[in-house]
Short mmCIF file of C-alpha atoms in Angstrom, two decimals:
data_model
loop_
_atom_site.label_atom_id
_atom_site.label_comp_id
_atom_site.label_asym_id
_atom_site.label_seq_id
_atom_site.Cartn_x
_atom_site.Cartn_y
_atom_site.Cartn_z
CA MET A 1 12.36 -2.91 -20.69
CA SER A 2 9.51 -0.64 -21.63
CA THR A 3 9.65 2.93 -20.39
CA SER A 4 5.89 3.26 -20.33
CA SER A 5 4.08 3.38 -17.01
CA PRO A 6 2.18 0.11 -16.66
CA ALA A 7 0.42 1.26 -13.51
CA ALA A 8 -1.31 3.98 -15.50
CA THR A 9 -3.88 1.38 -16.57
CA SER A 10 -4.42 -0.07 -13.08
CA ALA A 11 -7.80 -0.29 -11.46
CA ALA A 12 -7.43 2.46 -8.87
CA GLY A 13 -8.83 2.38 -5.39
CA PRO A 14 -11.06 5.11 -4.01
CA PRO A 15 -9.68 8.47 -5.30
CA ARG A 16 -8.31 11.00 -2.86
CA GLN A 17 -9.87 14.42 -2.90
CA ALA A 18 -10.21 17.34 -0.52
CA GLY A 19 -12.79 16.48 2.09
CA GLY A 20 -13.01 13.00 0.59
CA THR A 21 -12.83 9.56 2.13
CA PRO A 22 -9.61 7.88 3.25
CA THR A 23 -8.81 4.44 1.85
CA VAL A 24 -8.93 1.89 4.66
CA LEU A 25 -7.21 -1.50 4.51
CA LEU A 26 -7.70 -4.05 7.28
CA ASN A 27 -5.06 -6.64 8.04
CA ALA A 28 -6.76 -10.03 8.09
CA GLN A 29 -4.93 -10.90 11.32
CA TYR A 30 -6.46 -8.03 13.30
CA LEU A 31 -9.40 -10.03 14.68
CA PRO A 32 -7.62 -13.24 15.77
CA THR A 33 -4.74 -11.33 17.35
CA SER A 34 -7.02 -8.80 19.09
CA ARG A 35 -8.13 -11.51 21.55
CA ASP A 36 -5.93 -13.22 24.10
CA TRP A 37 -5.51 -16.77 22.80
CA ARG A 38 -5.61 -18.04 26.39
CA THR A 39 -9.24 -16.90 26.84
CA ALA A 40 -12.50 -18.33 25.57
CA ALA A 41 -12.93 -15.35 23.22
CA GLY A 42 -9.45 -15.90 21.85
CA ARG A 43 -10.13 -19.57 21.23
CA ALA A 44 -13.42 -18.72 19.51
CA ASP A 45 -11.56 -16.38 17.12
CA SER A 46 -8.75 -18.83 16.46
CA PRO A 47 -6.58 -18.14 13.38
CA PHE A 48 -7.02 -21.82 12.51
CA ARG A 49 -10.77 -21.31 11.99
CA VAL A 50 -11.78 -20.03 8.57
CA ASP A 51 -15.02 -18.55 9.94
CA THR A 52 -12.88 -16.17 12.06
CA PHE A 53 -11.74 -14.45 8.87
CA LEU A 54 -15.14 -14.62 7.18
CA ARG A 55 -16.75 -12.87 10.14
CA ALA A 56 -13.97 -10.27 10.20
CA ALA A 57 -14.43 -9.56 6.49
CA GLN A 58 -18.21 -9.27 6.77
CA GLN A 59 -17.96 -6.97 9.79
CA ALA A 60 -15.28 -4.85 8.11
CA GLU A 61 -17.38 -4.62 4.96
CA ALA A 62 -20.35 -3.35 6.97
CA ALA A 63 -18.09 -0.76 8.62
CA GLY A 64 -16.93 0.61 5.25
CA VAL A 65 -13.43 -0.87 5.05
CA ASP A 66 -12.21 -0.85 1.44
CA ALA A 67 -10.09 -4.01 1.38
CA LEU A 68 -9.12 -6.98 3.51
CA PHE A 69 -5.35 -7.34 3.29
CA GLN A 70 -3.60 -10.65 3.88
CA ALA A 71 0.15 -10.66 4.40
CA ASP A 72 2.27 -13.70 3.65
CA PHE A 73 5.50 -14.88 5.25
CA SER A 74 7.82 -17.61 4.11
CA GLY A 75 9.39 -20.00 6.56
CA VAL A 76 8.61 -20.91 10.16
CA ASN A 77 9.22 -18.43 12.97
CA ARG A 78 9.46 -20.80 15.94
CA ALA A 79 9.84 -18.06 18.56
CA GLY A 80 6.82 -16.26 17.13
CA LEU A 81 4.74 -19.43 17.25
CA ARG A 82 5.50 -19.85 20.92
CA ALA A 83 4.43 -16.28 21.67
CA GLY A 84 1.12 -16.18 19.81
CA PRO A 85 -0.96 -17.05 16.77
CA PRO A 86 0.85 -17.53 13.44
CA LEU A 87 0.51 -14.69 10.95
CA THR A 88 -0.22 -17.05 8.06
CA VAL A 89 -2.48 -20.09 8.34
CA PHE A 90 -4.31 -20.07 5.01
CA GLU A 91 -2.78 -19.58 1.57
CA PRO A 92 -3.61 -15.95 0.70
CA PHE A 93 -5.24 -16.46 -2.72
CA GLN A 94 -7.39 -19.34 -1.45
CA MET A 95 -8.48 -17.31 1.56
CA ALA A 96 -9.20 -14.28 -0.64
CA ALA A 97 -11.43 -16.37 -2.91
CA LEU A 98 -13.35 -17.73 0.07
CA ILE A 99 -13.82 -14.25 1.53
CA ALA A 100 -14.92 -12.89 -1.84
CA SER A 101 -17.65 -15.54 -2.01
CA ALA A 102 -18.91 -14.51 1.46
CA THR A 103 -18.97 -10.73 0.81
CA THR A 104 -20.33 -8.37 -1.84
CA ARG A 105 -18.36 -5.09 -1.74
CA ILE A 106 -15.05 -5.30 0.12
CA ALA A 107 -11.93 -5.86 -2.00
CA VAL A 108 -9.70 -8.84 -1.26
CA MET A 109 -5.93 -8.29 -1.28
CA PRO A 110 -3.59 -11.31 -1.07
CA THR A 111 0.20 -11.00 -1.10
CA VAL A 112 2.52 -12.39 -3.77
CA SER A 113 6.29 -12.74 -3.49
CA THR A 114 8.01 -11.91 -6.77
CA MET A 115 11.07 -13.81 -5.59
CA TYR A 116 9.38 -17.20 -5.48
CA THR A 117 6.52 -16.90 -8.02
CA HIS A 118 6.54 -16.78 -11.81
CA PRO A 119 4.53 -13.87 -13.26
CA SER A 120 2.41 -16.19 -15.45
CA ALA A 121 1.38 -18.33 -12.46
CA PHE A 122 0.65 -15.15 -10.51
CA ALA A 123 -1.34 -13.54 -13.34
CA ARG A 124 -3.61 -16.55 -13.80
CA SER A 125 -4.23 -16.85 -10.03
CA LEU A 126 -5.05 -13.16 -9.85
CA ALA A 127 -7.30 -13.37 -12.91
CA SER A 128 -9.18 -16.27 -11.34
CA LEU A 129 -9.58 -14.34 -8.08
CA ASP A 130 -10.75 -11.28 -10.01
CA ARG A 131 -13.47 -13.35 -11.68
CA ILE A 132 -14.52 -15.08 -8.45
CA SER A 133 -14.82 -11.68 -6.75
CA ALA A 134 -16.46 -9.97 -9.77
CA GLY A 135 -13.71 -7.39 -10.02
CA ARG A 136 -12.80 -6.99 -6.33
CA ALA A 137 -9.27 -8.39 -6.51
CA TRP A 138 -6.43 -6.17 -5.28
CA VAL A 139 -2.86 -7.38 -4.71
CA ASN A 140 0.11 -6.68 -2.45
CA VAL A 141 3.45 -7.22 -4.24
CA VAL A 142 6.63 -7.91 -2.26
CA SER A 143 10.08 -9.01 -3.33
CA SER A 144 10.48 -11.56 -0.54
CA PHE A 145 10.30 -12.31 3.16
CA ARG A 146 13.21 -14.05 4.87
CA SER A 147 15.12 -14.92 1.73
CA GLY A 148 15.93 -18.57 1.11
CA THR A 149 13.22 -20.10 3.31
CA ALA A 150 10.32 -20.34 0.86
CA LEU A 151 9.45 -23.97 0.20
CA GLY A 152 13.00 -24.90 -0.76
CA VAL A 153 13.02 -22.73 -3.88
CA GLN A 154 16.59 -21.73 -4.68
CA ARG A 155 16.17 -18.30 -6.21
CA GLN A 156 18.63 -15.71 -5.02
CA VAL A 157 18.61 -12.26 -6.59
CA PRO A 158 21.30 -9.80 -5.44
CA ARG A 159 19.83 -7.09 -3.27
CA ASP A 160 20.83 -4.37 -5.73
CA ARG A 161 18.83 -6.12 -8.50
CA ARG A 162 15.62 -6.89 -6.60
CA HIS A 163 13.81 -3.75 -7.66
CA VAL A 164 14.72 -4.47 -11.29
CA GLN A 165 13.46 -8.04 -10.93
CA THR A 166 10.21 -6.87 -9.30
CA GLU A 167 9.61 -4.31 -12.03
CA GLU A 168 10.09 -6.95 -14.75
CA PHE A 169 7.75 -9.29 -12.85
CA ILE A 170 5.00 -6.65 -12.76
CA GLN A 171 5.57 -5.69 -16.39
CA VAL A 172 5.12 -9.30 -17.57
CA ALA A 173 2.06 -9.81 -15.36
CA ARG A 174 0.39 -6.65 -16.70
CA ARG A 175 1.07 -7.63 -20.31
CA LEU A 176 -0.41 -11.06 -19.67
CA TRP A 177 -3.49 -9.47 -18.10
CA ALA A 178 -4.02 -7.29 -21.15
CA SER A 179 -3.54 -10.20 -23.56
CA TRP A 180 -7.10 -11.49 -22.99
CA PRO A 181 -9.42 -8.45 -23.15
CA PRO A 182 -13.05 -8.67 -21.92
CA GLU A 183 -14.44 -8.14 -25.43
CA ALA A 184 -12.95 -11.49 -26.45
CA ASN A 185 -15.51 -13.17 -24.19
CA ARG A 186 -18.55 -11.82 -26.03
CA PRO A 187 -19.95 -14.62 -28.19
CA ASP A 188 -20.21 -13.75 -31.88
CA ARG A 189 -23.12 -15.64 -33.47
CA ALA A 190 -22.30 -14.27 -36.90
CA THR A 191 -18.99 -16.13 -36.96
CA ASP A 192 -20.13 -18.97 -34.64
CA ARG A 193 -17.46 -18.09 -32.04
CA PHE A 194 -18.02 -18.44 -28.29
CA VAL A 195 -14.66 -16.75 -27.57
CA ARG A 196 -13.12 -14.28 -30.00
CA GLU A 197 -9.72 -15.97 -29.95
CA ASP A 198 -8.51 -13.55 -32.62
CA LEU A 199 -8.62 -10.79 -30.00
CA ILE A 200 -6.32 -12.72 -27.63
CA THR A 201 -2.78 -11.50 -28.25
CA ASP A 202 0.51 -13.29 -27.72
CA VAL A 203 3.00 -12.01 -25.16
CA THR A 204 6.62 -12.37 -26.16
CA HIS A 205 9.06 -11.35 -23.46
CA HIS A 206 12.72 -12.27 -23.04
CA GLY A 207 14.18 -10.37 -20.13
CA GLU A 208 16.88 -10.58 -17.51
CA PHE A 209 14.74 -12.70 -15.19
CA TYR A 210 11.79 -14.07 -17.18
CA ASP A 211 10.95 -15.63 -20.52
CA GLN A 212 7.31 -15.57 -21.52
CA THR A 213 5.61 -16.61 -24.74
CA GLY A 214 1.91 -16.78 -25.34
CA PRO A 215 -1.08 -15.09 -23.68
CA ILE A 216 -2.67 -15.65 -20.31
CA ASP A 217 -4.79 -18.80 -20.32
CA MET A 218 -7.39 -17.62 -17.81
CA ALA A 219 -9.64 -14.73 -18.78
CA PRO A 220 -9.56 -11.80 -16.31
CA TYR A 221 -12.85 -10.25 -15.24
CA SER A 222 -11.68 -6.62 -15.21
CA PRO A 223 -10.09 -4.85 -18.17
CA ALA A 224 -7.65 -2.99 -15.90
CA PHE A 225 -5.00 -4.67 -13.79
CA PRO A 226 -6.01 -4.73 -10.11
CA PHE A 227 -5.04 -2.11 -7.57
CA THR A 228 -1.42 -2.86 -6.62
CA LEU A 229 0.20 -2.13 -3.26
CA GLU A 230 3.95 -2.16 -2.63
CA ALA A 231 5.81 -1.84 0.67
CA THR A 232 9.00 0.21 0.82
CA SER A 233 11.26 2.14 3.15
CA SER A 234 13.86 3.41 0.65
CA LEU A 235 14.00 6.03 -2.08
CA GLU A 236 14.64 3.40 -4.78
CA GLY A 237 11.64 1.42 -3.55
CA LEU A 238 9.50 4.55 -3.59
CA ARG A 239 10.58 5.26 -7.15
CA LEU A 240 9.68 1.70 -8.14
CA ALA A 241 6.24 2.18 -6.61
CA ALA A 242 5.86 5.52 -8.40
CA ARG A 243 6.38 3.68 -11.70
CA THR A 244 4.46 0.47 -11.06
CA ALA A 245 2.05 0.69 -8.10
CA ASP A 246 -1.19 2.33 -7.02
CA GLY A 247 -0.44 2.42 -3.30
CA VAL A 248 2.55 2.44 -0.95
CA PHE A 249 2.66 0.76 2.45
CA ALA A 250 5.34 2.39 4.60
CA GLY A 251 6.17 3.07 8.21
CA THR A 252 5.37 6.62 9.29
CA ALA A 253 5.25 6.89 13.07
CA THR A 254 4.57 10.65 13.14
CA LEU A 255 2.34 12.96 11.17
CA GLY A 256 5.26 15.16 10.14
CA ALA A 257 7.10 12.14 8.74
CA ALA A 258 3.98 11.07 6.85
CA LYS A 259 3.60 14.52 5.29
CA GLU A 260 7.18 14.52 4.06
CA LEU A 261 7.00 10.97 2.72
CA ARG A 262 3.76 11.71 0.88
CA ARG A 263 5.28 14.88 -0.61
CA ILE A 264 8.28 12.88 -1.86
CA LEU A 265 5.99 10.18 -3.25
CA ARG A 266 3.98 12.76 -5.19
CA ARG A 267 7.20 14.24 -6.57
CA GLU A 268 8.38 10.81 -7.72
CA ALA A 269 5.02 10.07 -9.33
CA ARG A 270 5.34 13.26 -11.38
CA ALA A 271 8.90 12.30 -12.33
CA ALA A 272 7.56 8.92 -13.54
CA GLY A 273 5.14 10.72 -15.87
CA ARG A 274 2.04 10.04 -13.80
CA PRO A 275 -0.39 12.35 -11.96
CA GLU A 276 1.00 13.26 -8.55
CA ASP A 277 -1.92 11.62 -6.76
CA ALA A 278 -1.71 8.41 -8.81
CA VAL A 279 -0.05 6.53 -5.92
CA ALA A 280 -1.67 6.59 -2.49
CA LEU A 281 0.33 6.60 0.75
CA LEU A 282 -1.30 4.00 3.00
CA PRO A 283 0.87 3.62 6.13
CA GLY A 284 0.33 1.12 8.88
CA SER A 285 -1.25 1.81 12.26
CA TYR A 286 -1.72 0.08 15.58
CA VAL A 287 -4.98 0.85 17.38
CA HIS A 288 -5.64 0.56 21.12
CA VAL A 289 -9.25 1.38 22.00
CA VAL A 290 -10.26 2.35 25.54
CA GLY A 291 -13.71 2.99 26.96
CA THR A 292 -13.45 6.55 28.28
CA GLU A 293 -11.46 9.73 27.81
CA ASP A 294 -10.24 9.47 31.41
CA GLU A 295 -8.79 6.04 30.68
CA ALA A 296 -7.07 7.42 27.58
CA THR A 297 -5.62 10.28 29.66
CA ARG A 298 -4.30 7.84 32.28
CA LEU A 299 -2.67 5.73 29.58
CA LEU A 300 -1.03 8.79 28.06
CA ARG A 301 0.31 9.89 31.45
CA ALA A 302 1.62 6.38 32.09
CA GLN A 303 3.39 6.39 28.71
CA ARG A 304 4.99 9.74 29.47
CA ALA A 305 6.04 8.64 32.95
CA HIS A 306 7.56 5.45 31.52
CA ALA A 307 9.42 7.43 28.86
CA GLY A 308 10.70 9.83 31.50
CA ALA A 309 11.83 7.03 33.78
CA HIS A 310 13.76 5.47 30.94
CA GLY A 311 15.08 8.75 29.57
CA GLY A 312 18.62 9.43 30.67
CA ARG A 313 21.67 7.49 29.73
CA LEU A 314 19.87 4.19 29.07
CA ALA A 315 17.63 5.67 26.37
CA LEU A 316 20.52 7.58 24.85
CA ASP A 317 22.62 4.42 24.57
CA GLU A 318 19.70 2.57 22.96
CA VAL A 319 19.07 5.35 20.44
CA ARG A 320 22.75 5.43 19.49
CA ALA A 321 22.71 1.68 18.92
CA ARG A 322 19.44 1.70 16.98
CA TYR A 323 20.18 4.81 14.88
CA PRO A 324 23.99 4.96 14.55
CA VAL A 325 24.06 7.86 12.09
CA LEU A 326 22.57 10.38 14.53
CA HIS A 327 24.97 13.19 15.47
CA LEU A 328 24.98 12.62 19.24
CA ASP A 329 28.69 12.03 19.93
CA GLY A 330 29.98 13.67 23.08
CA LEU A 331 26.50 14.64 24.32
CA GLY A 332 24.85 13.72 27.60
CA PRO A 333 21.15 13.39 28.49
CA ALA A 334 21.00 16.86 30.06
CA ASP A 335 22.50 18.67 27.05
CA ARG A 336 20.27 20.65 24.73
CA LEU A 337 19.48 18.82 21.52
CA PRO A 338 21.64 20.29 18.72
CA ALA A 339 20.09 21.51 15.51
CA ARG A 340 22.07 19.10 13.34
CA VAL A 341 21.11 15.74 14.81
CA LEU A 342 20.04 14.91 11.25
CA PRO A 343 20.23 16.94 8.03
CA GLU A 344 17.72 19.78 7.98
CA ASP A 345 16.40 18.65 4.60
CA PRO A 346 13.91 15.73 4.86
CA ASP A 347 14.70 14.75 1.26
CA GLU A 348 18.33 14.21 2.27
CA VAL A 349 17.28 12.26 5.37
CA PHE A 350 15.05 9.95 3.34
CA ALA A 351 17.45 9.50 0.43
CA THR A 352 20.38 8.69 2.71
CA HIS A 353 18.80 6.84 5.62
CA GLY A 354 15.31 5.70 4.54
CA SER A 355 11.84 6.30 5.94
CA ARG A 356 12.59 4.99 9.44
CA TYR A 357 14.68 8.11 10.13
CA LEU A 358 11.98 10.59 9.07
CA PRO A 359 10.11 10.39 12.41
CA LEU A 360 13.38 11.28 14.19
CA TRP A 361 13.74 14.28 11.89
CA ASP A 362 10.18 15.21 12.83
CA LEU A 363 10.96 14.97 16.56
CA ALA A 364 14.22 16.89 16.25
CA ARG A 365 12.74 19.78 14.27
CA ALA A 366 10.22 20.52 17.04
CA GLY A 367 13.12 21.85 19.17
CA GLY A 368 13.18 22.68 22.86
CA ARG A 369 14.22 19.21 23.98
CA THR A 370 17.18 17.89 25.87
CA VAL A 371 19.11 15.00 24.39
CA GLY A 372 17.61 12.71 27.04
CA GLU A 373 14.05 13.81 26.25
CA PHE A 374 14.64 13.29 22.56
CA ALA A 375 16.15 9.86 23.22
CA ALA A 376 13.23 8.81 25.42
CA GLU A 377 10.71 9.78 22.75
CA ALA A 378 12.75 8.18 19.97
CA VAL A 379 13.01 4.89 21.88
CA GLY A 380 9.21 4.88 22.23
CA LEU A 381 8.66 5.11 18.48
CA ALA A 382 7.37 2.04 16.67
CA GLU A 383 7.72 1.45 12.95
CA HIS A 384 4.09 2.47 12.51
CA ALA A 385 1.86 5.03 14.20
CA ARG A 386 0.12 4.00 17.41
CA PHE A 387 -3.26 5.46 18.26
CA VAL A 388 -4.67 5.15 21.78
CA GLY A 389 -8.04 6.51 22.91
CA THR A 390 -11.77 6.14 22.65
CA PRO A 391 -13.14 5.13 19.23
CA GLU A 392 -14.13 8.76 18.65
CA GLN A 393 -10.72 10.12 19.62
CA ILE A 394 -8.84 7.64 17.46
CA GLY A 395 -11.10 8.12 14.47
CA ASP A 396 -10.81 11.91 14.73
CA GLU A 397 -7.01 11.82 15.03
CA MET A 398 -6.58 9.45 12.12
CA ARG A 399 -8.92 11.64 10.10
CA ARG A 400 -6.74 14.65 11.00
CA TRP A 401 -3.74 12.88 9.45
CA TYR A 402 -5.78 12.57 6.26
CA ASP A 403 -7.26 16.09 6.27
CA GLU A 404 -3.84 17.68 6.88
CA GLY A 405 -2.35 15.89 3.87
CA GLY A 406 -0.22 13.35 5.69
CA VAL A 407 -1.80 10.19 4.31
CA ASP A 408 -4.30 8.93 1.75
CA GLY A 409 -5.59 6.32 4.16
CA PHE A 410 -4.33 3.64 6.54
CA GLN A 411 -3.71 -0.04 6.88
CA LEU A 412 -5.09 -1.14 10.25
CA ILE A 413 -2.45 -3.69 11.21
CA LEU A 414 -3.07 -4.87 14.75
CA GLY A 415 -4.81 -3.73 17.89
CA ASN A 416 -7.49 -4.60 20.41
CA ASP A 417 -11.32 -4.54 20.49
CA PHE A 418 -12.21 -5.46 16.92
CA ASP A 419 -15.87 -4.63 17.47
CA ALA A 420 -15.06 -1.07 18.59
CA LEU A 421 -12.71 -0.70 15.63
CA CYS A 422 -15.47 -1.54 13.16
CA GLU A 423 -18.34 0.17 14.96
CA GLY A 424 -16.57 3.34 16.08
CA VAL A 425 -13.09 3.98 14.69
CA VAL A 426 -13.61 3.18 11.00
CA PRO A 427 -16.90 5.10 10.58
CA ARG A 428 -15.34 8.10 12.31
CA LEU A 429 -12.23 7.92 10.12
CA ARG A 430 -14.33 7.68 6.98
CA GLY A 431 -16.42 10.67 8.03
CA SER A 432 -19.68 8.88 8.74
CA GLY A 433 -19.43 9.33 12.52
CA THR A 434 -20.31 12.40 14.57
CA PRO A 435 -17.47 14.93 14.37
CA ALA A 436 -15.69 16.01 17.53
CA PRO A 437 -16.36 19.54 18.85
CA HIS A 438 -14.17 22.11 17.14
CA GLY A 439 -10.97 22.77 19.06
CA ALA A 440 -11.46 19.87 21.47
CA ALA A 441 -7.74 19.23 21.78
CA HIS A 442 -8.22 17.49 25.12
CA ARG A 443 -10.03 14.73 23.26
CA ARG A 444 -7.10 13.85 21.04
CA PRO A 445 -5.83 10.32 21.63
CA ALA A 446 -2.31 9.43 22.61
CA THR A 447 -0.58 9.05 19.24
CA THR A 448 2.74 7.53 20.18
CA GLY A 449 5.55 9.43 18.52
CA SER A 450 3.49 12.28 17.06
CA SER A 451 5.29 15.56 17.35
CA PRO A 452 3.47 18.49 18.97
CA ARG A 453 1.31 20.56 16.69
CA PRO A 454 2.79 23.99 15.93
#
């Protein structure tokens, strides 16, 4: 396999710079899941209606969102279907093409599973989408969801080889993309050629997982391979992204955890021979918008009261079950939290336990807690950051995560009040809203799991 960095020729998203603009991805499911499906508004924004997603994309585009992201899940989650709208109703590439035809600026980002797709089929679908969108195609690459349930395809790759398989998949797809350069499409009257077929190069690849001969058969629109996002929670996955991706989607429930993960990502990008800012950290976020600061304060107090009520032994038992490697043996809720709950080095925490332990490291390093208080806060953590407040508060807090070097942007996964998200939160995050008064700490939203500022 080539040792060159294929992602070095990717079409990058908006560059990160000091005082710049965060990259904002919107999950396509935000709008239909932001309404209660039992209400008239929820029925109007049904996930089974294509115009629900077209309206969401147009509204997000007007707000300044960079890309509409569509996840994809294999198999049927029957319990999930009983509880609420399905996460996938439309095939992602078809939906992306439809959205591209109804918008002018926003990028469209479908998801592809490397486990159940051949790179040549993927490359031609992506090339077609890139041409339909006039260069606005991005892509989210995953190894698989719920292995063994995708349309009856029997393709099982051992877990310890999945990163290798994904890297070969991306390598073949990038070579196919480059096999038909844009200059081949410029008619040459002197030689009476509509397409310069002599400029289309063959791809010959015989690897561990794929055999490919011949070029792509569908001309891409863009010379560079589209912006590529990869999700990961492990060091090996982060290293794969550092070699092959332009963005990383990861869970970072606290700002301290995000800062450490972004630092490690930049280190791995340098180790892969790329600029340290070549790969953007774009973690997920849940957004709960309220109308007033008083309402946000009441919600924060209620969260703290709930955490306190469930502190004690119950929370400690749950934390031990959820995070078995924590050093909490022999301790009770009233004991002071020891310094060595986790290794003091965040690199060791991430390398050994993955990104989901970094927020616990962030909570533990703040100090001054009892074991019960730590357990109550740890139980309240979600995989992704949760922001609660007015649109201005949320936008300002998310912007703080960017300005303090924790993230390069966000993926807005789920939440409430889609209109307020687009009209208030996103403009504020991107810096086009009115900034909050300097030092107005009382206006900060309740960011579930964020450690106190020093």
